[in-house]
Amino acid sequence: MRADISYHVALLALLSFACSAEPSAPDAESTDRGGFGDAGTHLDADLPTPDLGTPADAASSTDSGIRPDAEVALDAAAGADAQTALDAGTSDAGVGPVQAVLDRRCRYDERIGLVVVSNGGGGTRYLGLSLFDRPLPWLGPPELSDAACEFHRASQVQCACSSDQVCSYQGVCVDPPMSVSEAEIVVSGLSGTQTMSGGGSITLDDDVLSLQLTAGPLDIEVSGMSIPDALINPSGVLTGDYDVPLAIDLSWQAPANSGQVHSHTDINHHVFEPTFTTCVVPAVAESLHIDGAMLQPLAVATGLEFQAIQHVRFAAAETAAGCVEFRFSRSEFVSIF
């Protein structure tokens, strides 16, 4: 029973982060059809297959406001324990910063952190940070996948765990992931630097920014990146309806400064479980098809919740403790009526 309680506390924490980390277009977060508006918030994750995140694969993926993609504090009070665990599990100390690789992403089952630089509109950019001492144990392989998308269903595995453990998707009782609170990010541009603990508004005017994330022995550098330009004429069509979606087809024109288009849709917010569909394609593909088989399980209670897609540049760094993903992301509200 305690394991179930811990899991739901984690989901509530993720939801809280999702609502604040990466705001979507003005109406995207406020419609009745969905409170999570993917907006690239959560700290989404990657696909186990193929080689996630590279444009050629068109098959990396990620997520939306809660559960996996939101990855925030499971328990703010456990920060010290999480830092100790991170220290114990990281062997990067003393060898200099790990360099994040552009256009790469983390796998869901390996990701411990997500850093998002997002365009909140009006020229304001925000930084969101989520960091754990280990990957989230309830995230496993997708139930369905195609060239662009993955559908992950909440694990149905049951465990008789002790009060201080949780059940993994493999049916093993493991220690729960703990949020790491002692993390710092230095944002750098030609005009100067800004040091941030957690999230907040970026005050630098530079389009191109570099990041350095430190947390105990964890030290990761991200070379200059920028948020991609807005997609041109993004649009979408829903086949079926919000209660029985048969497909979503999205289209746009790619701008000169383009990256990847990411879509993340969670199960209806009335259901607190990590069931979601995530898709990634190169922006130059100028279209994305999401099959109904990956949408119908999400369309429960008040129906399917879909508001936005994200235009993203990705980078990822592998460390001894796990993978950390970085995103420079612009949300695009898309009506699928």
Tab-separated table of C-alpha atoms in Angstrom:
chain	number	residue	atom	x	y	z
A	1	MET	CA	0.000	0.000	0.000
A	2	ARG	CA	2.799	2.426	0.842
A	3	ALA	CA	4.322	1.830	-2.595
A	4	ASP	CA	1.060	2.877	-4.245
A	5	ILE	CA	0.885	6.016	-2.107
A	6	SER	CA	4.456	6.958	-3.002
A	7	TYR	CA	3.650	6.501	-6.687
A	8	HIS	CA	0.644	8.818	-6.582
A	9	VAL	CA	2.621	11.433	-4.648
A	10	ALA	CA	5.184	11.290	-7.427
A	11	LEU	CA	2.505	11.812	-10.064
A	12	LEU	CA	1.099	14.834	-8.250
A	13	ALA	CA	4.570	16.331	-8.049
A	14	LEU	CA	5.112	15.740	-11.739
A	15	LEU	CA	1.802	17.392	-12.543
A	16	SER	CA	2.741	20.423	-10.495
A	17	PHE	CA	5.957	20.832	-12.461
A	18	ALA	CA	4.243	20.247	-15.764
A	19	CYS	CA	1.951	23.170	-15.183
A	20	SER	CA	4.847	25.558	-14.640
A	21	ALA	CA	7.948	24.405	-16.467
A	22	GLU	CA	7.196	25.140	-20.087
A	23	PRO	CA	4.104	27.254	-20.774
A	24	SER	CA	2.361	26.546	-24.037
A	25	ALA	CA	0.498	28.919	-26.289
A	26	PRO	CA	-1.981	31.086	-24.388
A	27	ASP	CA	-5.010	28.874	-24.969
A	28	ALA	CA	-3.175	25.575	-24.992
A	29	GLU	CA	-3.193	25.120	-21.238
A	30	SER	CA	-6.644	26.459	-20.532
A	31	THR	CA	-9.044	24.416	-22.605
A	32	ASP	CA	-11.427	21.894	-21.107
A	33	ARG	CA	-9.911	19.219	-23.269
A	34	GLY	CA	-6.705	19.076	-21.328
A	35	GLY	CA	-4.855	20.652	-18.486
A	36	PHE	CA	-1.447	19.308	-19.289
A	37	GLY	CA	-0.782	20.793	-22.683
A	38	ASP	CA	2.348	18.884	-23.601
A	39	ALA	CA	4.235	22.034	-24.255
A	40	GLY	CA	7.260	19.891	-23.821
A	41	THR	CA	7.056	20.457	-20.140
A	42	HIS	CA	7.447	17.304	-18.331
A	43	LEU	CA	10.702	16.101	-18.713
A	44	ASP	CA	9.896	13.729	-21.268
A	45	ALA	CA	11.906	10.830	-22.366
A	46	ASP	CA	13.041	8.785	-25.257
A	47	LEU	CA	12.219	5.768	-27.178
A	48	PRO	CA	14.061	2.572	-26.564
A	49	THR	CA	14.191	2.001	-30.312
A	50	PRO	CA	15.781	2.969	-32.554
A	51	ASP	CA	18.573	5.419	-31.796
A	52	LEU	CA	16.440	8.075	-30.231
A	53	GLY	CA	16.736	11.630	-30.955
A	54	THR	CA	18.740	11.687	-34.150
A	55	PRO	CA	16.879	13.413	-36.977
A	56	ALA	CA	17.507	10.505	-39.312
A	57	ASP	CA	15.713	8.105	-37.022
A	58	ALA	CA	12.603	10.278	-36.792
A	59	ALA	CA	11.742	8.012	-33.937
A	60	SER	CA	12.890	9.596	-30.779
A	61	SER	CA	10.178	10.721	-28.500
A	62	THR	CA	9.222	12.350	-25.350
A	63	ASP	CA	6.367	13.653	-23.393
A	64	SER	CA	3.924	16.092	-21.760
A	65	GLY	CA	3.016	17.702	-18.505
A	66	ILE	CA	2.827	14.913	-15.972
A	67	ARG	CA	4.238	11.607	-14.957
A	68	PRO	CA	7.338	10.730	-17.024
A	69	ASP	CA	7.767	14.026	-18.742
A	70	ALA	CA	7.276	16.145	-15.688
A	71	GLU	CA	9.917	14.547	-13.582
A	72	VAL	CA	10.217	16.846	-10.678
A	73	ALA	CA	10.352	16.454	-6.994
A	74	LEU	CA	9.119	13.184	-5.668
A	75	ASP	CA	9.780	14.538	-2.243
A	76	ALA	CA	11.456	17.864	-1.685
A	77	ALA	CA	12.445	16.763	1.770
A	78	ALA	CA	14.420	13.876	0.338
A	79	GLY	CA	16.852	16.086	-1.547
A	80	ALA	CA	19.795	15.333	0.681
A	81	ASP	CA	19.316	11.572	0.357
A	82	ALA	CA	18.987	11.907	-3.389
A	83	GLN	CA	22.194	13.908	-3.579
A	84	THR	CA	24.019	11.240	-1.587
A	85	ALA	CA	22.756	8.563	-3.946
A	86	LEU	CA	23.767	10.618	-6.964
A	87	ASP	CA	27.236	11.087	-5.530
A	88	ALA	CA	27.557	7.375	-4.938
A	89	GLY	CA	26.403	6.443	-8.417
A	90	THR	CA	28.368	8.961	-10.472
A	91	SER	CA	31.940	8.344	-11.485
A	92	ASP	CA	32.364	11.463	-13.607
A	93	ALA	CA	33.948	13.464	-10.793
A	94	GLY	CA	37.457	14.656	-11.506
A	95	VAL	CA	37.419	14.047	-15.264
A	96	GLY	CA	35.969	17.380	-16.342
A	97	PRO	CA	32.551	18.231	-17.745
A	98	VAL	CA	30.637	15.737	-19.858
A	99	GLN	CA	29.743	17.279	-23.221
A	100	ALA	CA	26.122	16.913	-24.278
A	101	VAL	CA	25.712	15.692	-27.857
A	102	LEU	CA	23.510	17.813	-30.124
A	103	ASP	CA	20.504	16.128	-31.752
A	104	ARG	CA	20.627	13.207	-29.345
A	105	ARG	CA	18.045	12.181	-26.761
A	106	CYS	CA	17.777	9.992	-23.684
A	107	ARG	CA	15.885	6.724	-23.476
A	108	TYR	CA	12.998	6.712	-21.042
A	109	ASP	CA	14.488	3.911	-19.006
A	110	GLU	CA	17.849	5.693	-18.725
A	111	ARG	CA	16.927	9.322	-18.201
A	112	ILE	CA	17.527	10.951	-14.839
A	113	GLY	CA	17.085	14.582	-15.834
A	114	LEU	CA	15.470	17.018	-18.208
A	115	VAL	CA	16.437	20.648	-18.783
A	116	VAL	CA	14.121	22.737	-20.964
A	117	VAL	CA	14.740	26.233	-22.313
A	118	SER	CA	11.352	27.300	-23.643
A	119	ASN	CA	9.836	30.245	-25.458
A	120	GLY	CA	6.980	31.533	-23.334
A	121	GLY	CA	5.860	34.156	-25.830
A	122	GLY	CA	6.578	37.864	-25.859
A	123	GLY	CA	10.285	37.237	-26.121
A	124	THR	CA	10.557	35.707	-22.663
A	125	ARG	CA	12.425	32.434	-22.258
A	126	TYR	CA	12.159	30.117	-19.292
A	127	LEU	CA	14.379	27.415	-17.907
A	128	GLY	CA	12.870	24.305	-16.335
A	129	LEU	CA	14.908	21.654	-14.536
A	130	SER	CA	14.076	18.165	-13.280
A	131	LEU	CA	16.780	15.891	-11.907
A	132	PHE	CA	16.589	12.538	-10.130
A	133	ASP	CA	19.200	10.277	-8.630
A	134	ARG	CA	18.126	7.366	-10.859
A	135	PRO	CA	15.751	6.635	-13.757
A	136	LEU	CA	12.040	6.295	-13.002
A	137	PRO	CA	11.565	2.539	-12.418
A	138	TRP	CA	7.945	2.345	-13.620
A	139	LEU	CA	8.831	3.398	-17.178
A	140	GLY	CA	9.528	0.458	-19.450
A	141	PRO	CA	9.456	-0.363	-23.166
A	142	PRO	CA	6.560	0.910	-25.298
A	143	GLU	CA	3.528	-1.280	-25.844
A	144	LEU	CA	3.168	0.039	-29.412
A	145	SER	CA	5.577	1.893	-31.697
A	146	ASP	CA	6.057	2.932	-35.294
A	147	ALA	CA	8.604	5.034	-37.176
A	148	ALA	CA	7.687	8.230	-35.312
A	149	CYS	CA	5.646	7.399	-32.206
A	150	GLU	CA	5.548	5.254	-29.094
A	151	PHE	CA	2.642	4.363	-26.842
A	152	HIS	CA	3.530	3.626	-23.221
A	153	ARG	CA	0.882	2.060	-20.991
A	154	ALA	CA	1.106	2.234	-17.203
A	155	SER	CA	2.587	-0.949	-15.808
A	156	GLN	CA	0.021	-3.391	-14.443
A	157	VAL	CA	2.640	-5.314	-12.483
A	158	GLN	CA	1.921	-5.640	-8.765
A	159	CYS	CA	4.541	-5.988	-6.055
A	160	ALA	CA	4.389	-6.611	-2.305
A	161	CYS	CA	6.983	-3.956	-1.504
A	162	SER	CA	8.093	-2.642	1.834
A	163	SER	CA	7.034	0.835	2.890
A	164	ASP	CA	10.234	2.410	1.566
A	165	GLN	CA	10.272	0.812	-1.903
A	166	VAL	CA	8.245	0.959	-5.112
A	167	CYS	CA	7.372	-1.577	-7.783
A	168	SER	CA	9.293	-1.423	-11.061
A	169	TYR	CA	7.742	-2.305	-14.414
A	170	GLN	CA	9.715	-5.559	-14.188
A	171	GLY	CA	7.912	-6.514	-11.005
A	172	VAL	CA	10.879	-5.899	-8.731
A	173	CYS	CA	10.785	-3.858	-5.528
A	174	VAL	CA	13.352	-1.078	-5.823
A	175	ASP	CA	14.287	2.139	-4.061
A	176	PRO	CA	12.209	5.079	-5.309
A	177	PRO	CA	13.892	7.814	-7.373
A	178	MET	CA	14.586	10.941	-5.353
A	179	SER	CA	14.711	14.474	-6.723
A	180	VAL	CA	18.090	16.181	-6.552
A	181	SER	CA	17.656	19.681	-5.179
A	182	GLU	CA	21.301	20.786	-5.061
A	183	ALA	CA	21.603	21.517	-8.775
A	184	GLU	CA	22.865	24.675	-10.453
A	185	ILE	CA	22.765	25.783	-14.079
A	186	VAL	CA	24.962	28.521	-15.519
A	187	VAL	CA	23.437	30.036	-18.665
A	188	SER	CA	26.011	31.807	-20.876
A	189	GLY	CA	25.856	34.059	-23.916
A	190	LEU	CA	28.030	36.696	-25.520
A	191	SER	CA	26.454	39.298	-23.236
A	192	GLY	CA	27.322	37.523	-19.985
A	193	THR	CA	26.188	34.737	-17.666
A	194	GLN	CA	23.234	33.957	-15.418
A	195	THR	CA	23.363	31.409	-12.611
A	196	MET	CA	20.126	29.617	-11.762
A	197	SER	CA	19.112	27.125	-9.087
A	198	GLY	CA	16.126	25.344	-10.551
A	199	GLY	CA	13.869	27.098	-13.036
A	200	GLY	CA	13.030	30.689	-13.829
A	201	SER	CA	13.124	33.415	-16.453
A	202	ILE	CA	16.261	33.806	-18.546
A	203	THR	CA	17.348	37.440	-18.511
A	204	LEU	CA	20.120	37.255	-21.126
A	205	ASP	CA	19.267	38.686	-24.554
A	206	ASP	CA	21.452	36.316	-26.585
A	207	ASP	CA	19.727	34.020	-29.059
A	208	VAL	CA	22.467	31.403	-28.736
A	209	LEU	CA	23.059	30.117	-25.228
A	210	SER	CA	25.359	27.588	-23.598
A	211	LEU	CA	24.506	25.710	-20.406
A	212	GLN	CA	26.498	24.086	-17.631
A	213	LEU	CA	24.669	21.843	-15.173
A	214	THR	CA	26.361	20.857	-11.926
A	215	ALA	CA	24.991	18.733	-9.085
A	216	GLY	CA	27.607	17.203	-6.811
A	217	PRO	CA	29.993	15.309	-9.123
A	218	LEU	CA	27.591	15.658	-12.040
A	219	ASP	CA	29.025	18.226	-14.461
A	220	ILE	CA	27.549	18.618	-17.948
A	221	GLU	CA	28.161	21.268	-20.601
A	222	VAL	CA	25.905	22.104	-23.539
A	223	SER	CA	27.476	24.111	-26.339
A	224	GLY	CA	25.641	27.001	-27.956
A	225	MET	CA	22.038	26.207	-28.848
A	226	SER	CA	19.041	28.294	-29.796
A	227	ILE	CA	15.287	27.802	-29.896
A	228	PRO	CA	14.181	26.891	-33.442
A	229	ASP	CA	12.102	29.365	-35.419
A	230	ALA	CA	8.323	29.101	-35.389
A	231	LEU	CA	6.812	26.476	-37.661
A	232	ILE	CA	5.002	27.925	-40.654
A	233	ASN	CA	1.240	27.328	-40.834
A	234	PRO	CA	1.028	24.402	-38.401
A	235	SER	CA	-2.323	22.623	-38.618
A	236	GLY	CA	-3.941	19.374	-37.636
A	237	VAL	CA	-6.882	17.134	-38.435
A	238	LEU	CA	-8.559	14.713	-36.019
A	239	THR	CA	-10.177	11.711	-37.643
A	240	GLY	CA	-12.956	10.417	-35.424
A	241	ASP	CA	-13.678	12.462	-32.317
A	242	TYR	CA	-12.252	13.196	-28.875
A	243	ASP	CA	-13.936	10.126	-27.388
A	244	VAL	CA	-12.958	7.727	-30.175
A	245	PRO	CA	-9.937	9.205	-32.003
A	246	LEU	CA	-8.998	7.267	-35.132
A	247	ALA	CA	-5.937	9.342	-36.054
A	248	ILE	CA	-4.331	12.750	-35.832
A	249	ASP	CA	-2.540	14.141	-38.880
A	250	LEU	CA	-0.356	17.198	-38.369
A	251	SER	CA	1.324	19.316	-41.028
A	252	TRP	CA	3.477	22.451	-41.215
A	253	GLN	CA	6.182	24.098	-43.281
A	254	ALA	CA	9.700	23.993	-41.898
A	255	PRO	CA	11.506	27.315	-41.343
A	256	ALA	CA	15.165	27.798	-42.215
A	257	ASN	CA	16.221	27.328	-38.589
A	258	SER	CA	14.492	24.035	-37.884
A	259	GLY	CA	14.953	21.110	-35.537
A	260	GLN	CA	12.513	18.343	-34.659
A	261	VAL	CA	8.781	18.367	-34.076
A	262	HIS	CA	7.728	16.680	-30.873
A	263	SER	CA	4.261	15.650	-29.737
A	264	HIS	CA	3.399	14.262	-26.310
A	265	THR	CA	-0.115	13.325	-25.241
A	266	ASP	CA	-0.951	11.966	-21.792
A	267	ILE	CA	-3.953	9.964	-20.756
A	268	ASN	CA	-6.875	12.176	-19.669
A	269	HIS	CA	-5.953	14.154	-16.572
A	270	HIS	CA	-8.702	12.473	-14.540
A	271	VAL	CA	-6.587	9.301	-14.646
A	272	PHE	CA	-3.375	9.522	-12.642
A	273	GLU	CA	-1.159	6.996	-14.345
A	274	PRO	CA	1.880	7.114	-16.661
A	275	THR	CA	0.101	6.205	-19.901
A	276	PHE	CA	1.033	8.415	-22.851
A	277	THR	CA	1.958	8.642	-26.520
A	278	THR	CA	5.021	10.534	-27.678
A	279	CYS	CA	6.274	11.238	-31.194
A	280	VAL	CA	9.272	12.938	-32.821
A	281	VAL	CA	10.011	13.638	-36.484
A	282	PRO	CA	12.457	15.976	-38.230
A	283	ALA	CA	10.791	19.324	-38.902
A	284	VAL	CA	11.778	19.017	-42.563
A	285	ALA	CA	9.420	16.025	-42.836
A	286	GLU	CA	6.581	18.600	-42.537
A	287	SER	CA	4.038	16.029	-41.386
A	288	LEU	CA	3.278	13.651	-38.529
A	289	HIS	CA	0.680	10.864	-38.379
A	290	ILE	CA	-0.422	9.552	-34.970
A	291	ASP	CA	-2.297	6.290	-35.279
A	292	GLY	CA	-5.585	5.771	-33.493
A	293	ALA	CA	-4.299	2.703	-31.653
A	294	MET	CA	-1.932	5.018	-29.794
A	295	LEU	CA	-4.655	7.586	-29.055
A	296	GLN	CA	-7.740	5.609	-28.064
A	297	PRO	CA	-6.309	4.337	-24.743
A	298	LEU	CA	-5.734	7.993	-23.785
A	299	ALA	CA	-9.307	9.082	-24.605
A	300	VAL	CA	-11.036	8.223	-21.337
A	301	ALA	CA	-13.177	10.269	-18.919
A	302	THR	CA	-13.638	13.585	-20.788
A	303	GLY	CA	-11.807	12.343	-23.872
A	304	LEU	CA	-8.534	12.922	-25.640
A	305	GLU	CA	-6.428	15.874	-24.491
A	306	PHE	CA	-4.292	17.409	-27.213
A	307	GLN	CA	-3.368	21.073	-27.521
A	308	ALA	CA	0.119	21.627	-28.848
A	309	ILE	CA	3.241	20.369	-30.521
A	310	GLN	CA	6.776	21.549	-29.866
A	311	HIS	CA	9.524	22.614	-32.245
A	312	VAL	CA	12.679	21.448	-30.492
A	313	ARG	CA	16.438	21.126	-30.639
A	314	PHE	CA	17.645	18.247	-28.491
A	315	ALA	CA	20.931	17.381	-26.839
A	316	ALA	CA	21.790	14.618	-24.381
A	317	ALA	CA	24.621	13.627	-22.085
A	318	GLU	CA	25.366	10.133	-20.796
A	319	THR	CA	26.750	9.935	-17.260
A	320	ALA	CA	27.432	7.105	-14.839
A	321	ALA	CA	24.226	7.993	-12.966
A	322	GLY	CA	22.072	8.079	-16.106
A	323	CYS	CA	21.194	10.251	-19.089
A	324	VAL	CA	20.306	13.953	-18.952
A	325	GLU	CA	18.322	15.471	-21.821
A	326	PHE	CA	18.329	19.132	-22.856
A	327	ARG	CA	15.719	20.853	-24.999
A	328	PHE	CA	15.450	24.280	-26.574
A	329	SER	CA	11.736	24.296	-27.296
A	330	ARG	CA	9.009	26.425	-28.869
A	331	SER	CA	5.377	25.415	-28.310
A	332	GLU	CA	2.924	25.641	-31.196
A	333	PHE	CA	-0.803	25.510	-30.410
A	334	VAL	CA	-2.600	23.403	-33.000
A	335	SER	CA	-6.370	22.977	-33.350
A	336	ILE	CA	-7.290	19.517	-34.565
A	337	PHE	CA	-10.975	20.228	-35.257
